[in-house]
mmCIF file of C-alpha atoms and ligand atoms in Angstrom:
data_model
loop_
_atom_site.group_PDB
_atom_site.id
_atom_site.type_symbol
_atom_site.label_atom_id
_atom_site.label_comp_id
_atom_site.label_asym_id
_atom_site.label_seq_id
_atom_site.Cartn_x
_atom_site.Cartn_y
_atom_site.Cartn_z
ATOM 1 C CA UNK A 1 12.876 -2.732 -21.625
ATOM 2 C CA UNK A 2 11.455 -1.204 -18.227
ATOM 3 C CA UNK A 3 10.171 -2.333 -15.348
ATOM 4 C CA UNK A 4 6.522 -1.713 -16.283
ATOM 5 C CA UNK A 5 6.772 -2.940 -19.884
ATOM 6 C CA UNK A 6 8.324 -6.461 -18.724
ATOM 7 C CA UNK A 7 6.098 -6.828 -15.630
ATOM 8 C CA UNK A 8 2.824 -6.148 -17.970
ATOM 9 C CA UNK A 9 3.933 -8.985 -20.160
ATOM 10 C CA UNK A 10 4.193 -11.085 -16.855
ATOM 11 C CA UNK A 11 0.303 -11.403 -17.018
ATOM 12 C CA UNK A 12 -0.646 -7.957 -17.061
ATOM 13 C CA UNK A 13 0.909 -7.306 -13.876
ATOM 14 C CA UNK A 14 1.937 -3.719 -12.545
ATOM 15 C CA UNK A 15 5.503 -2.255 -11.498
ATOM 16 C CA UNK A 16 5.268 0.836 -9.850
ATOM 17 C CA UNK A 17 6.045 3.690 -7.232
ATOM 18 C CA UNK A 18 5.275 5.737 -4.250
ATOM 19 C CA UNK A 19 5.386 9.195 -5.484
ATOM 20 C CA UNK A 20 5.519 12.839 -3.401
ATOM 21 C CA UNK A 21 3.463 15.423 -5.187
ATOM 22 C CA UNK A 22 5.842 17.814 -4.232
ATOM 23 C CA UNK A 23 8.781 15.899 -7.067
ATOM 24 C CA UNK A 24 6.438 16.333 -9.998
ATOM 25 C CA UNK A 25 8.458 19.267 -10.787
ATOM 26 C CA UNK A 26 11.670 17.753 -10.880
ATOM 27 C CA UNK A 27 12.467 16.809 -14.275
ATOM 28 C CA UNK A 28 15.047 14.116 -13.109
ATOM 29 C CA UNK A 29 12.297 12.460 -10.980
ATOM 30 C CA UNK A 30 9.417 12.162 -13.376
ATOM 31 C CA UNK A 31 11.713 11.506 -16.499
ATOM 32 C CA UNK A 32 12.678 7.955 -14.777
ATOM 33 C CA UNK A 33 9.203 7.782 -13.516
ATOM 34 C CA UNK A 34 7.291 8.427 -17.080
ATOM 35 C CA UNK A 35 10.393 5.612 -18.263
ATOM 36 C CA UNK A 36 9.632 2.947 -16.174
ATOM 37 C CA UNK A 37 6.524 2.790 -14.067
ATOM 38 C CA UNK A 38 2.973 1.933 -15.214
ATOM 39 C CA UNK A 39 1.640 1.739 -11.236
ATOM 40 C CA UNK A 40 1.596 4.852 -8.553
ATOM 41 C CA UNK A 41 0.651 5.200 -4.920
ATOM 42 C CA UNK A 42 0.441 8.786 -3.159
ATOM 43 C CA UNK A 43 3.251 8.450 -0.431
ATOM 44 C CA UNK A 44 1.320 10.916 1.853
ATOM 45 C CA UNK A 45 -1.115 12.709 -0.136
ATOM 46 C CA UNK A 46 -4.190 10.854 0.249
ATOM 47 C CA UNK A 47 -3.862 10.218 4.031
ATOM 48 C CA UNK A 48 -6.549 11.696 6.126
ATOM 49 C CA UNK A 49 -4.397 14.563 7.587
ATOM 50 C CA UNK A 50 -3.511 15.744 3.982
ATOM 51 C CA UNK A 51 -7.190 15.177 2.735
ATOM 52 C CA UNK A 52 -9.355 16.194 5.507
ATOM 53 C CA UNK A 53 -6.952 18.806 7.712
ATOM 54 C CA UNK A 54 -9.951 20.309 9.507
ATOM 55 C CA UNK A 55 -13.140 18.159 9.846
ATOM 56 C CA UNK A 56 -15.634 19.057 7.028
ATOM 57 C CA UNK A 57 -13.098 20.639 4.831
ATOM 58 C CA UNK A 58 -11.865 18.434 2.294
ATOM 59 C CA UNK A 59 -8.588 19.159 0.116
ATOM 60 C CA UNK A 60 -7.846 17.377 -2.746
ATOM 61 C CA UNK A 61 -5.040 19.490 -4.895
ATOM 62 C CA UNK A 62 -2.070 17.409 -4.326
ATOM 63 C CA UNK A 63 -3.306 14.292 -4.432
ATOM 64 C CA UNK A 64 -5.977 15.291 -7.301
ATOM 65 C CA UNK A 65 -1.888 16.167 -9.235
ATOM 66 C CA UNK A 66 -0.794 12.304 -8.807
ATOM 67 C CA UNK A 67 -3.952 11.202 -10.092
ATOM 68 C CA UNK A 68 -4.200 12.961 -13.174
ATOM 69 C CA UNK A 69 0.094 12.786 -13.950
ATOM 70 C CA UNK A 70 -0.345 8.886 -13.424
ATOM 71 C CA UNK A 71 -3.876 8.098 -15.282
ATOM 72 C CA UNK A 72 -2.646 10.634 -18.306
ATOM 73 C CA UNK A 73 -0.049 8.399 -19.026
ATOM 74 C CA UNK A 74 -1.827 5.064 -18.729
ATOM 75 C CA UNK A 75 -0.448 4.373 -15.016
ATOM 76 C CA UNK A 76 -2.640 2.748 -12.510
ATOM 77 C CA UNK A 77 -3.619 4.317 -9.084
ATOM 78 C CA UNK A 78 -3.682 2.861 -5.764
ATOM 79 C CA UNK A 79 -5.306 4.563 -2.912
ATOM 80 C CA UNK A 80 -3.815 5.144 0.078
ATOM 81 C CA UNK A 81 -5.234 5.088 3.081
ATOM 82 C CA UNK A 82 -8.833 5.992 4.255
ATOM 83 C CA UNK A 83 -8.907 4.234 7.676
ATOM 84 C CA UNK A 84 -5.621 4.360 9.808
ATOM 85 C CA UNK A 85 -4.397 5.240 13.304
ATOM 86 C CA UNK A 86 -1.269 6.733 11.961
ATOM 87 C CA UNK A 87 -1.162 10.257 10.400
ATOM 88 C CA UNK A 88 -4.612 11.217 11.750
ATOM 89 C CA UNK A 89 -5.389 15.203 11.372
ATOM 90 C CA UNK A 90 -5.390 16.716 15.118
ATOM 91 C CA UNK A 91 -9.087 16.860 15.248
ATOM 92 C CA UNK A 92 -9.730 13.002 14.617
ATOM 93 C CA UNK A 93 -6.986 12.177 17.161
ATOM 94 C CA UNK A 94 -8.496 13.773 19.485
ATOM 95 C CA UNK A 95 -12.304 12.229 19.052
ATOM 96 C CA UNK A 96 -13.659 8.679 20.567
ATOM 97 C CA UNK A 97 -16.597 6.812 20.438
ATOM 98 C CA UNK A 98 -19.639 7.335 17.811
ATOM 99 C CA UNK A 99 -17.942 10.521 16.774
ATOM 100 C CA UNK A 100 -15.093 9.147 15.770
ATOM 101 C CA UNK A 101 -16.889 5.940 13.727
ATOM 102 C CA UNK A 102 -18.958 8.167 12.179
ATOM 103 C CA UNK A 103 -16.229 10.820 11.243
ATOM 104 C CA UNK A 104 -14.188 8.107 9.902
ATOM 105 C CA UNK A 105 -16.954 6.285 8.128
ATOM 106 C CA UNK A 106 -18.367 10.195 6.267
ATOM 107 C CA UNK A 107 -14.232 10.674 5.404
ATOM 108 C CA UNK A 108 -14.178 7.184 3.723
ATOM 109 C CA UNK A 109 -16.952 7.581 1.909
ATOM 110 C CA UNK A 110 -16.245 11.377 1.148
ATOM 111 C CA UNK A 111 -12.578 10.713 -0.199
ATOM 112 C CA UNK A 112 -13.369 7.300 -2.508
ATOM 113 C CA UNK A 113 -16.090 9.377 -3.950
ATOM 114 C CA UNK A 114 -13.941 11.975 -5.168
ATOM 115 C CA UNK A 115 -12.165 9.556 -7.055
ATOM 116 C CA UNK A 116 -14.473 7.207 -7.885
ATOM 117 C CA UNK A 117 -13.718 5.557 -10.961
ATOM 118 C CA UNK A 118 -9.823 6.742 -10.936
ATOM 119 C CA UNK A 119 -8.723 4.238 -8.224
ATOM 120 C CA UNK A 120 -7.428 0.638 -8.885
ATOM 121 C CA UNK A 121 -6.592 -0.612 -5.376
ATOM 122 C CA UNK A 122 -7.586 0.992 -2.176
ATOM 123 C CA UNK A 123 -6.272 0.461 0.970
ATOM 124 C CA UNK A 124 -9.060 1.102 2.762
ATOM 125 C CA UNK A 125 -7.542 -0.076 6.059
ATOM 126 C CA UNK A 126 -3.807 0.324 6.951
ATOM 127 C CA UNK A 127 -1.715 -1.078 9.959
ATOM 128 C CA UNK A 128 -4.570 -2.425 11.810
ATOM 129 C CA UNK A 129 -2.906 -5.275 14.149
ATOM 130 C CA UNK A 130 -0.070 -5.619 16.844
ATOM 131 C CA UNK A 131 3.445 -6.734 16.178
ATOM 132 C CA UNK A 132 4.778 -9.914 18.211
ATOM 133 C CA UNK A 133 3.274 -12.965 19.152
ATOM 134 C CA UNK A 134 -0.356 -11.545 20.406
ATOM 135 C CA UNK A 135 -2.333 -11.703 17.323
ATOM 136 C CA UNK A 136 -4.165 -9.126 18.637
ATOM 137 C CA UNK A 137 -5.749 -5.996 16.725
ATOM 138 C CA UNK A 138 -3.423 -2.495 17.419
ATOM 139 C CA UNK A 139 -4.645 -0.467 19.711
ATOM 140 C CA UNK A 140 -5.933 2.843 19.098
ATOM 141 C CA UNK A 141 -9.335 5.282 18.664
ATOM 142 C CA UNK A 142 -10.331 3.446 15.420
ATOM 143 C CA UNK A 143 -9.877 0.107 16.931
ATOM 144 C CA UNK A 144 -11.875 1.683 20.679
ATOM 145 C CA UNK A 145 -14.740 2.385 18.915
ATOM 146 C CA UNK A 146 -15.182 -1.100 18.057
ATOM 147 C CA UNK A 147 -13.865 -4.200 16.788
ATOM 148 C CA UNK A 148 -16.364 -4.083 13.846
ATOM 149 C CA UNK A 149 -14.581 -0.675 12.611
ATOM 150 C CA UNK A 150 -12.492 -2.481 9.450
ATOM 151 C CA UNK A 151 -15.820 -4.120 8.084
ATOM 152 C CA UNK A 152 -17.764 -1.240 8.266
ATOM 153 C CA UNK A 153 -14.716 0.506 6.652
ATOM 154 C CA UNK A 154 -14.697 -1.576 3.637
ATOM 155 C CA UNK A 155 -18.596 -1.547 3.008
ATOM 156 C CA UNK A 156 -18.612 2.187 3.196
ATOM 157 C CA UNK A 157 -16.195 1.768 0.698
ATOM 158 C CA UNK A 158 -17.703 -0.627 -1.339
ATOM 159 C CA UNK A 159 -20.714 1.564 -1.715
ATOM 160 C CA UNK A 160 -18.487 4.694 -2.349
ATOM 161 C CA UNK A 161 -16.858 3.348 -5.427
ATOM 162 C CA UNK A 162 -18.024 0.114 -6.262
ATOM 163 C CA UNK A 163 -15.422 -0.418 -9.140
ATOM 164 C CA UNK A 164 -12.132 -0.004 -6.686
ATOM 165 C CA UNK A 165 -10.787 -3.043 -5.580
ATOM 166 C CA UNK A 166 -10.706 -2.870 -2.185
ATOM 167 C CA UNK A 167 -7.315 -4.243 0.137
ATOM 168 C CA UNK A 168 -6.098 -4.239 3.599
ATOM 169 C CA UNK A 169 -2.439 -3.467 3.894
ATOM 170 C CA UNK A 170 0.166 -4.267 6.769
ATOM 171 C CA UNK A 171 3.895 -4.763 7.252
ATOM 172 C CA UNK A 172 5.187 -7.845 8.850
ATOM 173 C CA UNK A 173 2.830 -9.528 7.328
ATOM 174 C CA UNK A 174 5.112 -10.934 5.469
ATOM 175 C CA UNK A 175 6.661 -14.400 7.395
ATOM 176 C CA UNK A 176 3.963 -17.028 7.053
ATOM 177 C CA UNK A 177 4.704 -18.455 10.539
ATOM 178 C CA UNK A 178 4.551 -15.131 12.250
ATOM 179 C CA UNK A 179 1.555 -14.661 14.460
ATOM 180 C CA UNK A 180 0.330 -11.551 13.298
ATOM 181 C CA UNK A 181 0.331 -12.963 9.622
ATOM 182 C CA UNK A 182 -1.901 -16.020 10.895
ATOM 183 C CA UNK A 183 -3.767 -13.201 12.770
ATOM 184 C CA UNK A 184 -4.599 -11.024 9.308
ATOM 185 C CA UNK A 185 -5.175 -14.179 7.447
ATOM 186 C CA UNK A 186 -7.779 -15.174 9.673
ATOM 187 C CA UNK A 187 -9.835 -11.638 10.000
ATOM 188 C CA UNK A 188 -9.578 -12.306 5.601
ATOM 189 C CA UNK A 189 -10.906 -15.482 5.749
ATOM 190 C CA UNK A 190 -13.474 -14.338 8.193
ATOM 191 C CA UNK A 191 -14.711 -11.956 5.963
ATOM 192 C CA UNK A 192 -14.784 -13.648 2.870
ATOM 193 C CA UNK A 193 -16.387 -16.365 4.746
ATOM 194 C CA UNK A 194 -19.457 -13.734 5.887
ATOM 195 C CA UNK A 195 -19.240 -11.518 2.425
ATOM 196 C CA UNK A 196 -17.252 -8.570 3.878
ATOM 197 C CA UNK A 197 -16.188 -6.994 0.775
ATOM 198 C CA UNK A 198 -12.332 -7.188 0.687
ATOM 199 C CA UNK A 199 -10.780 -8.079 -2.509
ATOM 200 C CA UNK A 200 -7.232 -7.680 -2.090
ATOM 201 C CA UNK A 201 -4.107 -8.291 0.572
ATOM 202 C CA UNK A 202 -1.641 -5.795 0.392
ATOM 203 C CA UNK A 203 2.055 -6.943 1.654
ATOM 204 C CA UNK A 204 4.467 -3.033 2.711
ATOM 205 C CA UNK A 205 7.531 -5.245 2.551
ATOM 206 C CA UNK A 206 9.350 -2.655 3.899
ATOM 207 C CA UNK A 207 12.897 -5.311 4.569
ATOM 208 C CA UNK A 208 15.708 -4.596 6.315
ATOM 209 C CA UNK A 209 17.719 -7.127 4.105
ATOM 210 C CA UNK A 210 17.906 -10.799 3.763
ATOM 211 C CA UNK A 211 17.291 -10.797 7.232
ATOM 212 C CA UNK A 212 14.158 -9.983 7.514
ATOM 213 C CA UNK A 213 12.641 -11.073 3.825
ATOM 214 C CA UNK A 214 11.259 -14.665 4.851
ATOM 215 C CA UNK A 215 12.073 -18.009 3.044
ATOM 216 C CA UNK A 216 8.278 -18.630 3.462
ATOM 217 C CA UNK A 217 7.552 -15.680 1.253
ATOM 218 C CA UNK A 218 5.863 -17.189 -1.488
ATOM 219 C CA UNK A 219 4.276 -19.046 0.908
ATOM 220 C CA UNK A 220 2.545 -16.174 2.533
ATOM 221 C CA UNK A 221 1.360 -14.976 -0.488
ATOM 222 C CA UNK A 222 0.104 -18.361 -1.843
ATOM 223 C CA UNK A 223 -1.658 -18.878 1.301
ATOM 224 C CA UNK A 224 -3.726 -15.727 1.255
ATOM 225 C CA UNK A 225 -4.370 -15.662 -2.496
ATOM 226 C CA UNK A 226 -5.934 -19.182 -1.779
ATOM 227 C CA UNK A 227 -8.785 -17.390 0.287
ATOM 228 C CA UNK A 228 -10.054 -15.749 -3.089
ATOM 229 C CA UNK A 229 -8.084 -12.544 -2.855
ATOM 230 C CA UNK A 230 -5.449 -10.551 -4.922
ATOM 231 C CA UNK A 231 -2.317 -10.014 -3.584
ATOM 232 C CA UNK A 232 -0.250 -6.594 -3.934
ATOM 233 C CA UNK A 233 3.587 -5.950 -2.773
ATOM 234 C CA UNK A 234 2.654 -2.406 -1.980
ATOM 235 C CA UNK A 235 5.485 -0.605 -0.337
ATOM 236 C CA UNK A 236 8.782 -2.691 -1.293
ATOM 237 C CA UNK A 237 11.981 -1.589 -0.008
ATOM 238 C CA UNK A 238 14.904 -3.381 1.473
ATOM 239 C CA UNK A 239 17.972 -2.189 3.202
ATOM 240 C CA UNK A 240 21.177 -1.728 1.385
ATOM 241 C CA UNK A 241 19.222 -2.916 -1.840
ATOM 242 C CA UNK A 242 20.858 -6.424 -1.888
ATOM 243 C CA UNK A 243 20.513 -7.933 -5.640
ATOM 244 C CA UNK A 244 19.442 -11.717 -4.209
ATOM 245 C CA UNK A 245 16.305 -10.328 -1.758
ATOM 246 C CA UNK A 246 14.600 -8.177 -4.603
ATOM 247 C CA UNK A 247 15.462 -10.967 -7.334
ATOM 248 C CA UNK A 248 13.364 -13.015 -4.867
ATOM 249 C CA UNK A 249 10.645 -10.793 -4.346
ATOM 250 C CA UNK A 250 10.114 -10.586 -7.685
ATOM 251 C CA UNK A 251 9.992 -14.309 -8.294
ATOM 252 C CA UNK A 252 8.069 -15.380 -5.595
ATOM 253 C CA UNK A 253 5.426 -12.599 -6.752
ATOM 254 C CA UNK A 254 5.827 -14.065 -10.420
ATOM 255 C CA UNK A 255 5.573 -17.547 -9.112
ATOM 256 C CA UNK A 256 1.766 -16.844 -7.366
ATOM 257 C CA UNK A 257 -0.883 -16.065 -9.841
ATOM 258 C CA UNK A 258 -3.071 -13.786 -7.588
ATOM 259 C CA UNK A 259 0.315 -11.224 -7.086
ATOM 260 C CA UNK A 260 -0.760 -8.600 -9.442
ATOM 261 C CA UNK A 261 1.953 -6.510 -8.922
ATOM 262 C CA UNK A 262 5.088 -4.605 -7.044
ATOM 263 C CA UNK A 263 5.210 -1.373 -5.681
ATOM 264 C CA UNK A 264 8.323 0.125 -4.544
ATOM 265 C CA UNK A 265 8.074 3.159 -1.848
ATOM 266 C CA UNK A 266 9.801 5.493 -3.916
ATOM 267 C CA UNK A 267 12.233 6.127 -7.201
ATOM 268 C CA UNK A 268 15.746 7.599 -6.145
ATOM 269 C CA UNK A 269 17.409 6.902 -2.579
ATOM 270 C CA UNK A 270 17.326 10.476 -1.712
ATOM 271 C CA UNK A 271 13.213 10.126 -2.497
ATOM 272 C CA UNK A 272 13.120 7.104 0.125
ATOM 273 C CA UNK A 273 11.402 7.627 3.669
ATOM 274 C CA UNK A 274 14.959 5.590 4.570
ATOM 275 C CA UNK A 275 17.450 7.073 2.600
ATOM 276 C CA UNK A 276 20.102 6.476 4.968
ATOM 277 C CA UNK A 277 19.301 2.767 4.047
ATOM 278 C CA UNK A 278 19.364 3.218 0.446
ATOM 279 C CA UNK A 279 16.813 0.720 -0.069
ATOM 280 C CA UNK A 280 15.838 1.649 -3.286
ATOM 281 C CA UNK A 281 16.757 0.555 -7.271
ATOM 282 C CA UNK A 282 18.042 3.894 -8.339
ATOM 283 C CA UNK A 283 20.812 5.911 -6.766
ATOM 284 C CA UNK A 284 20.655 9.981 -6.092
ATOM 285 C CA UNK A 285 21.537 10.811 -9.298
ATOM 286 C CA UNK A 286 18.870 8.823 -10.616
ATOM 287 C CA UNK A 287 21.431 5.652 -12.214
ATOM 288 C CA UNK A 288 19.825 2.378 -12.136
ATOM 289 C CA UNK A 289 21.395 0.628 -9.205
ATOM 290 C CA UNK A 290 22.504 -3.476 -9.535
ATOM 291 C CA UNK A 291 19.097 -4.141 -7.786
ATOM 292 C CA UNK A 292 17.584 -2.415 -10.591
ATOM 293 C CA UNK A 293 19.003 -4.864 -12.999
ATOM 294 C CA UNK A 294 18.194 -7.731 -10.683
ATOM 295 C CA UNK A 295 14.782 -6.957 -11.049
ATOM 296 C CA UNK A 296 14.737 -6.275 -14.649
ATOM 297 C CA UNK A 297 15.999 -9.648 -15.424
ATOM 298 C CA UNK A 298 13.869 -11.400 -13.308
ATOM 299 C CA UNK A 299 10.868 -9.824 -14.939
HETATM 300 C C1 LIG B 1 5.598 7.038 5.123
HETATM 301 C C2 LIG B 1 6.085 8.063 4.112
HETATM 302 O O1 LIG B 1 6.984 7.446 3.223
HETATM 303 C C3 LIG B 1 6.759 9.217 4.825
HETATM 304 O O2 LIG B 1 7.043 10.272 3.913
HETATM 305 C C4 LIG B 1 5.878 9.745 5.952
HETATM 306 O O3 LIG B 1 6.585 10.722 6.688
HETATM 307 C C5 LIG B 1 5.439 8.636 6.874
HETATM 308 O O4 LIG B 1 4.792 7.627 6.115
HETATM 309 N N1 LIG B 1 3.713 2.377 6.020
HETATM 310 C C6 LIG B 1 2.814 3.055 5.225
HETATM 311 C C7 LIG B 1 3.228 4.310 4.529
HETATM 312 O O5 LIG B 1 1.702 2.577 4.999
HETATM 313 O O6 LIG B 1 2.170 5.218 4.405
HETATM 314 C C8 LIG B 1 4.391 4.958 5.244
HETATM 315 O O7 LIG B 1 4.811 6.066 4.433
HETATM 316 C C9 LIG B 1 5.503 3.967 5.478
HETATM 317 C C10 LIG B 1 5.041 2.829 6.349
#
């Protein structure tokens, strides 16, 4: 089997990739992608500075090439990202104030309409609070113009493409005890409690091995699925690849009903963003690593 044929008879979930535009020529790369994935996120090409380089001008060709090489063969897209402090064309990183919450609010509902209707998941907001013990929302232009800037993300794009499914996506959110876990759990329960739309948590796990994948896990994701959301592992990858962290992952998403799927941020090492880690399941050459069989069998 593959990974995307066992996880779909796991409840219809999803097993699937970060993929770079720029691969889709290399035979190697999508052979093993075609083979095993049914789920794909853009790694960078749907982030404002690839989308919307210059303000106004809108620029859709590599990302518009994911889309149609995933949803021609039956795999499902997740967006990725329309609101986020990081990767920021010049021009937005350099605007404040009503500008900027307009600018970002036009380029959220500009980009979900262009693929409206071709988007499972998007996360409409990425990165959005402080690490440590604060609790506090990140600083940055997005979060100056106002602390209301994440709700009146997601209604924008609600309105854009009111099919999507519509998440908000961190990393350590991951460790259940962790204050800015309790701190994103509470701005989810806040808005399901006053109708924000949000629909969906999604988890990076980016891990730096069994040190930093928490025992509380399944804990975490049983805890925010209980607010009425879906939760997505959206950007799995773990140092070194050890076979007893992703066998974990993979059961405590199987063990919580709401975990629709996995995502891991790329195919081969040499693809990864941390390829000195090799924190993927398949090796340069494109073999299946043990990690890859760890996962298989848990599936
Ligand atoms: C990373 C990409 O993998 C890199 O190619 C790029 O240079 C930087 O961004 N959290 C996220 C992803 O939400 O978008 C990031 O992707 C990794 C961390």
């Amino acid at each position: 089997s593959t990974l995307g044929a066992s996880a779909a008879e796991r409840g219809g979930r999803y097993f699937g990739t970060a993929v770079a535009a720029s691969r889709l020529n290399d035979s190697a790369y999508t052979t093993i992608l075609n083979r095993e994935f049914n789920q794909v996120t853009a790694e960078n090409e749907m982030k404002i500075d690839a989308t919307q380089p210059q303000q106004g001008q809108f620029t859709f060709g590599n990302a518009d090439r994911i889309v149609q090489h995933a949803r021609s063969r039956g795999m499902q897209v997740r967006g990725h990202t329309l609101a986020w402090h990081s990767q920021q064309p010049g021009w937005m990183q350099n605007m404040s104030g009503t500008a900027l919450r307009n600018a970002m609010l036009n380029h959220v509902t500009q980009v979900a309409t262009h693929f409206r209707g071709q988007i499972a998941w998007w996360d409409v907001v990425n990165e959005a609070f402080q690490d440590g013990s604060s609790g506090a929302r990140r600083d940055s232009n997005l979060q100056r113009t106002g602390n209301d800037w994440i709700e009146a993300a997601f209604r924008a794009a609600r309105q854009a493409d009111p099919n999507a499914q519509l998440c908000y996506n961190d990393y350590n959110i991951d460790n259940w005890n962790d204050a800015k876990t309790q701190a994103v759990y509470r701005m989810v329960q806040d808005f399901k409690n006053r109708g924000v739309p949000i629909d969906c948590v999604g988890l990076q796990s980016h891990f730096t091995g069994g040190s930093n994948y928490p025992s509380n896990y399944r804990t975490t994701l049983s805890s925010f699925a209980a607010l009425g959301v879906d939760v997505h592992i959206t950007e799995l990858d773990i140092r070194n690849a050890p076979t007893d962290a992703y066998r974990n992952v993979v059961n405590d998403c199987l063990a919580v009903a709401r975990c629709k799927g996995i995502t891991v941020w790329g195919i081969r090492d040499s693809d990864s963003w941390r390829s000195s880690e090799s924190p993927l399941l398949f090796n340069g050459s494109g073999n299946k690593k043990p990690a890859y069989d760890a996962v298989l069998a848990a599936l």
